[in-house]
XYZ file of N, CA and C in Angstrom:
465
model
N 127.478 184.008 106.829
C 126.765 183.176 107.771
C 127.653 182.030 108.277
N 128.444 181.458 107.345
C 129.351 180.377 107.741
C 130.388 180.879 108.736
N 130.840 182.099 108.502
C 131.848 182.674 109.382
C 131.265 182.865 110.782
N 130.007 183.295 110.852
C 129.357 183.507 112.143
C 129.242 182.187 112.918
N 128.786 181.125 112.233
C 128.679 179.821 112.884
C 130.047 179.321 113.345
N 131.055 179.513 112.522
C 132.402 179.078 112.877
C 132.895 179.805 114.120
N 132.681 181.116 114.181
C 133.112 181.887 115.342
C 132.361 181.474 116.608
N 131.064 181.204 116.488
C 130.274 180.784 117.652
C 130.787 179.444 118.185
N 130.998 178.479 117.306
C 131.469 177.162 117.743
C 132.877 177.232 118.316
N 133.731 178.076 117.756
C 135.086 178.225 118.298
C 135.051 178.855 119.686
N 134.188 179.839 119.884
C 134.119 180.475 121.205
C 133.573 179.504 122.253
N 132.626 178.657 121.864
C 132.089 177.659 122.807
C 133.166 176.642 123.173
N 133.925 176.177 122.186
C 134.949 175.171 122.475
C 136.080 175.751 123.314
N 136.436 177.010 123.106
C 137.499 177.624 123.898
C 137.027 177.852 125.327
N 135.779 178.263 125.504
C 135.281 178.509 126.859
C 135.101 177.202 127.627
N 134.869 176.098 126.945
C 134.716 174.811 127.622
C 136.051 174.306 128.158
N 137.170 174.802 127.637
C 138.483 174.345 128.062
C 139.078 175.204 129.168
N 138.367 176.166 129.671
C 138.896 177.050 130.701
C 139.057 176.277 132.004
N 140.213 176.376 132.633
C 140.496 175.672 133.882
C 140.578 176.688 135.006
N 139.825 176.432 136.062
C 139.854 177.309 137.220
C 140.248 176.474 138.434
N 141.377 176.762 139.082
C 141.761 175.979 140.261
C 140.800 176.229 141.413
N 140.683 175.233 142.285
C 139.805 175.364 143.438
C 140.366 176.405 144.400
N 139.495 177.233 144.884
C 139.934 178.224 145.862
C 139.635 177.684 147.252
N 140.575 177.825 148.144
C 140.395 177.350 149.513
C 140.603 178.504 150.468
N 140.021 178.356 151.613
C 140.175 179.368 152.640
C 141.335 178.941 153.530
N 142.488 179.621 153.466
C 143.644 179.169 154.242
C 143.434 179.243 155.745
N 142.519 180.062 156.227
C 142.317 180.155 157.674
C 141.720 178.867 158.230
N 140.929 178.158 157.436
C 140.339 176.896 157.892
C 141.414 175.816 157.958
N 142.304 175.796 156.984
C 143.328 174.758 156.935
C 144.376 174.969 158.025
N 144.687 176.206 158.366
C 145.757 176.475 159.316
C 145.359 176.232 160.767
N 144.091 176.047 161.048
C 143.680 175.814 162.431
C 144.103 174.415 162.866
N 144.561 174.247 164.099
C 144.948 172.907 164.558
C 143.710 172.030 164.741
N 143.888 170.752 164.452
C 142.772 169.811 164.577
C 142.463 169.576 166.052
N 141.175 169.524 166.357
C 140.741 169.287 167.731
C 139.445 168.482 167.674
N 139.512 167.209 168.070
C 138.299 166.387 168.089
C 138.479 165.242 169.072
N 137.352 164.584 169.371
C 137.341 163.413 170.237
C 136.106 162.598 169.869
N 136.267 161.289 169.709
C 135.109 160.442 169.426
C 135.279 159.095 170.113
N 134.144 158.450 170.331
C 134.100 157.131 170.961
C 132.906 156.373 170.406
N 133.084 155.082 170.158
C 131.934 154.233 169.844
C 132.207 152.820 170.337
N 131.133 152.118 170.659
C 131.203 150.735 171.132
C 130.090 149.932 170.489
N 130.390 148.692 170.150
C 129.397 147.760 169.628
C 129.453 146.533 170.517
N 128.338 146.213 171.172
C 128.270 145.051 172.060
C 127.132 144.149 171.603
N 127.430 143.270 170.684
C 126.471 142.289 170.202
C 126.976 140.937 170.691
N 126.315 140.365 171.675
C 126.828 139.170 172.332
C 126.856 137.954 171.413
N 126.047 137.959 170.356
C 126.043 136.809 169.463
C 127.068 136.940 168.345
N 127.313 138.158 167.876
C 128.165 138.299 166.699
C 129.469 139.040 166.965
N 129.387 140.301 167.414
C 130.590 141.118 167.482
C 130.626 141.925 168.765
N 131.851 142.282 169.157
C 132.052 143.123 170.324
C 133.335 143.907 170.074
N 133.209 145.196 169.774
C 134.388 146.008 169.514
C 134.088 147.458 169.843
N 135.149 148.268 169.923
C 134.997 149.681 170.233
C 136.229 150.459 169.823
N 136.084 151.777 169.755
C 137.180 152.646 169.335
C 137.028 153.983 170.044
N 138.157 154.534 170.462
C 138.168 155.833 171.134
C 139.398 156.571 170.640
N 139.220 157.833 170.232
C 140.349 158.610 169.736
C 140.154 160.071 170.081
N 141.266 160.751 170.380
C 141.224 162.192 170.637
C 142.439 162.823 169.977
N 142.241 164.037 169.480
C 143.332 164.745 168.821
C 143.297 166.198 169.248
N 144.484 166.709 169.546
C 144.629 168.118 169.887
C 145.878 168.614 169.167
N 145.673 169.259 168.031
C 146.798 169.744 167.245
C 147.558 168.600 166.618
N 148.841 168.468 166.958
C 149.682 167.431 166.370
C 149.700 166.158 167.203
N 149.015 166.133 168.338
C 148.998 164.945 169.193
C 147.700 164.173 168.996
N 147.854 162.876 168.772
C 146.695 161.993 168.624
C 146.892 160.804 169.548
N 145.863 160.505 170.328
C 145.887 159.350 171.227
C 144.615 158.548 170.978
N 144.738 157.227 170.996
C 143.553 156.417 170.764
C 143.716 154.998 171.247
N 142.601 154.289 171.220
C 142.573 152.898 171.656
C 141.401 152.228 170.965
N 141.606 150.993 170.534
C 140.467 150.221 170.048
C 140.538 148.812 170.590
N 139.338 148.209 170.733
C 139.189 146.877 171.313
C 138.447 145.992 170.315
N 138.884 144.728 170.271
C 138.233 143.752 169.398
C 138.128 142.440 170.162
N 136.934 141.845 170.179
C 136.755 140.526 170.797
C 137.204 139.470 169.795
N 138.154 138.641 170.201
C 138.695 137.604 169.328
C 137.863 136.332 169.449
N 137.922 135.459 168.440
C 137.126 134.230 168.492
C 137.557 133.267 169.588
N 138.781 133.408 170.108
C 139.230 132.483 171.154
C 138.827 132.940 172.551
N 138.035 134.001 172.672
C 137.529 134.443 173.964
C 138.287 135.609 174.555
N 139.427 135.959 174.017
C 140.197 137.083 174.543
C 139.736 138.389 173.898
N 140.186 139.498 174.487
C 139.937 140.821 173.932
C 141.281 141.443 173.593
N 141.432 141.861 172.351
C 142.666 142.505 171.905
C 142.494 144.010 172.052
N 143.440 144.650 172.764
C 143.386 146.094 172.996
C 144.633 146.712 172.380
N 144.426 147.639 171.464
C 145.531 148.336 170.813
C 145.455 149.796 171.224
N 146.513 150.297 171.865
C 146.600 151.720 172.198
C 147.650 152.327 171.284
N 147.374 153.523 170.780
C 148.307 154.150 169.850
C 148.386 155.637 170.128
N 149.473 156.220 169.628
C 149.652 157.662 169.742
C 150.543 158.140 168.607
N 150.301 159.380 168.222
C 151.122 160.069 167.238
C 151.384 161.443 167.820
N 152.654 161.773 168.013
C 153.016 163.083 168.553
C 153.926 163.754 167.532
N 153.397 164.788 166.871
C 154.175 165.504 165.866
C 154.568 164.596 164.718
N 155.867 164.610 164.397
C 156.379 163.796 163.299
C 156.995 162.493 163.792
N 156.652 162.059 165.008
C 157.254 160.844 165.562
C 156.748 159.588 164.874
N 155.611 159.662 164.214
C 155.055 158.487 163.552
C 154.055 157.776 164.441
N 153.518 156.704 163.926
C 152.488 155.922 164.603
C 153.161 154.936 165.550
N 152.849 155.039 166.842
C 153.417 154.144 167.852
C 152.252 153.407 168.501
N 152.279 152.075 168.418
C 151.158 151.283 168.923
C 151.649 150.265 169.934
N 150.774 149.957 170.885
C 151.026 148.912 171.866
C 149.845 147.961 171.876
N 150.123 146.661 171.917
C 149.063 145.651 171.853
C 149.087 144.841 173.137
N 147.908 144.611 173.716
C 147.808 143.722 174.874
C 146.501 142.933 174.760
N 146.456 141.825 175.473
C 145.303 140.935 175.426
C 144.739 140.778 176.826
N 143.412 140.737 176.921
C 142.739 140.494 178.198
C 141.951 139.203 178.093
N 141.864 138.493 179.200
C 141.084 137.263 179.228
C 141.952 136.054 178.949
N 141.328 134.878 179.000
C 142.031 133.626 178.773
C 141.510 132.977 177.501
N 142.380 132.170 176.909
C 141.991 131.460 175.696
C 141.036 130.335 176.082
N 139.881 130.321 175.476
C 138.891 129.274 175.733
C 139.131 128.122 174.769
N 138.958 126.881 175.222
C 139.159 125.757 174.304
C 138.068 125.759 173.229
N 138.497 125.414 172.035
C 137.564 125.387 170.908
C 136.973 123.996 170.771
N 135.673 123.922 170.788
C 134.993 122.654 170.553
C 134.138 122.817 169.306
N 134.471 122.084 168.258
C 133.676 122.227 167.037
C 132.263 121.703 167.264
N 131.297 122.286 166.627
C 129.917 121.823 166.810
C 129.745 120.417 166.244
N 129.024 119.589 166.972
C 128.783 118.218 166.551
C 127.476 118.154 165.767
N 127.515 117.543 164.592
C 126.261 117.430 163.841
C 125.332 116.419 164.507
N 124.057 116.620 164.330
C 123.065 115.697 164.888
C 123.195 114.354 164.176
N 123.046 113.241 164.892
C 123.171 111.936 164.237
C 122.051 111.742 163.209
N 122.408 111.068 162.130
C 121.451 110.845 161.048
C 120.662 109.575 161.323
N 119.363 109.707 161.353
C 118.490 108.557 161.537
C 117.482 108.558 160.399
N 117.666 107.662 159.434
C 116.726 107.658 158.307
C 115.350 107.187 158.758
N 114.343 107.801 158.252
C 112.969 107.404 158.584
C 112.446 106.520 157.459
N 111.541 105.597 157.785
C 111.015 104.722 156.733
C 110.175 105.533 155.749
N 110.147 105.101 154.495
C 109.345 105.844 153.519
C 107.863 105.718 153.848
N 107.085 106.710 153.514
C 105.649 106.623 153.805
C 105.000 105.530 152.959
N 103.969 104.867 153.496
C 103.327 103.790 152.721
C 102.602 104.370 151.506
N 102.628 103.596 150.413
C 101.968 104.033 149.188
C 100.465 103.854 149.340
N 99.724 104.841 148.960
C 98.265 104.792 149.042
C 97.724 104.914 147.624
N 96.977 103.888 147.186
C 96.406 103.895 145.848
C 94.905 104.097 145.966
N 94.397 105.010 145.195
C 92.958 105.269 145.194
C 92.449 105.132 143.766
N 91.248 104.553 143.586
C 90.714 104.436 142.222
C 90.347 105.817 141.675
N 90.319 105.893 140.362
C 89.939 107.153 139.732
C 88.478 107.452 140.032
N 88.108 108.709 140.182
C 86.723 109.017 140.530
C 85.734 108.658 139.427
N 86.066 108.812 138.176
C 85.173 108.478 137.055
C 85.942 107.582 136.094
N 85.240 106.642 135.431
C 85.956 105.818 134.458
C 86.396 106.680 133.272
N 87.430 106.217 132.628
C 87.937 106.960 131.481
C 86.939 106.902 130.333
N 86.832 107.968 129.546
C 85.913 107.928 128.394
C 86.454 106.970 127.335
N 85.572 106.437 126.474
C 86.047 105.522 125.430
C 86.965 106.280 124.470
N 87.917 105.589 123.904
C 88.834 106.278 123.000
C 88.110 106.770 121.752
N 88.551 107.882 121.225
C 87.948 108.454 120.013
C 88.373 107.611 118.818
N 87.477 107.464 117.810
C 87.849 106.671 116.629
C 88.958 107.377 115.851
N 89.779 106.566 115.203
C 90.868 107.128 114.429
C 90.318 107.649 113.103
N 90.858 108.741 112.616
C 90.403 109.216 111.303
C 90.908 108.281 110.206
N 90.186 108.282 109.080
C 90.565 107.429 107.950
C 91.928 107.879 107.427
N 92.764 106.941 106.993
C 94.074 107.335 106.490
C 93.949 108.107 105.181
N 94.834 109.015 104.997
C 94.866 109.806 103.774
C 95.966 109.254 102.881
N 95.618 109.012 101.627
C 96.598 108.519 100.672
C 96.947 109.650 99.734
N 98.204 109.773 99.434
C 98.662 110.844 98.566
C 98.568 110.379 97.125
N 97.866 111.155 96.312
C 97.750 110.855 94.897
C 98.047 112.151 94.159
N 99.210 112.253 93.523
C 99.535 113.506 92.862
C 98.665 113.739 91.632
N 98.529 114.985 91.287
C 97.759 115.362 90.095
C 98.602 115.007 88.868
N 98.007 114.391 87.851
C 98.807 114.038 86.665
C 99.273 115.301 85.935
N 100.464 115.250 85.340
C 100.953 116.428 84.632
C 100.085 116.720 83.411
N 100.010 117.977 83.019
C 99.176 118.310 81.851
C 99.791 117.740 80.563
N 98.941 117.366 79.671
C 99.387 116.817 78.387
C 99.438 117.964 77.395
N 100.589 118.095 76.737
C 100.741 119.164 75.763
C 100.748 118.555 74.365
N 100.105 119.253 73.480
C 100.075 118.794 72.082
C 101.434 119.050 71.445
N 101.884 118.199 70.523
C 103.169 118.428 69.892
C 103.149 119.704 69.054
N 104.276 120.345 69.003
C 104.407 121.591 68.246
C 105.148 121.268 66.958
N 104.588 121.693 65.833
C 105.202 121.455 64.529
C 105.784 122.763 64.029
N 106.976 122.682 63.481
C 107.636 123.863 62.959
C 107.701 123.756 61.446
N 107.496 124.868 60.865
C 107.529 124.909 59.415
C 108.581 125.925 59.017
N 109.455 125.601 58.063
C 110.455 126.581 57.692
C 109.811 127.780 57.000
N 110.466 128.924 57.161
C 109.966 130.141 56.530
C 110.211 130.072 55.023
N 109.331 130.660 54.276
C 109.562 130.663 52.820
C 110.756 131.564 52.470
N 111.451 131.255 51.408
C 112.588 132.096 51.051
C 112.119 133.479 50.598
N 112.880 134.444 50.750
C 112.457 135.789 50.382
C 112.591 136.098 48.914
């Protein structure tokens, strides 16, 4: 019986260690990439940006725009053709607007509100009488009678 249990546990541990590499379909990988996407975000209070990219095989062309805090728009155009690497060009549109920091509102302290005192609706009840004081008096120890010892008679 011990041998059977040992063989079962060994077979489970060996099967748990089996490694199987991922199989891929080479026809999917060998196809040239072909896609095109565009998105724009126009939030006049917070953000204004966009991105456009297209790819056909080994050629990639794209452009993205970002609204800068100084009022200009930064436009980056890029391309990758084969193994030439990433080539980007940067240009700016618009003029730099002068920055004026926000001015805090002037502080004007207001006078404190007048104190309003109102009488209590009912008079307070009379105070409760104090309990009588307790005095500690320990119990006296018990009195024991003296014990007399008598020697044993000789044998």
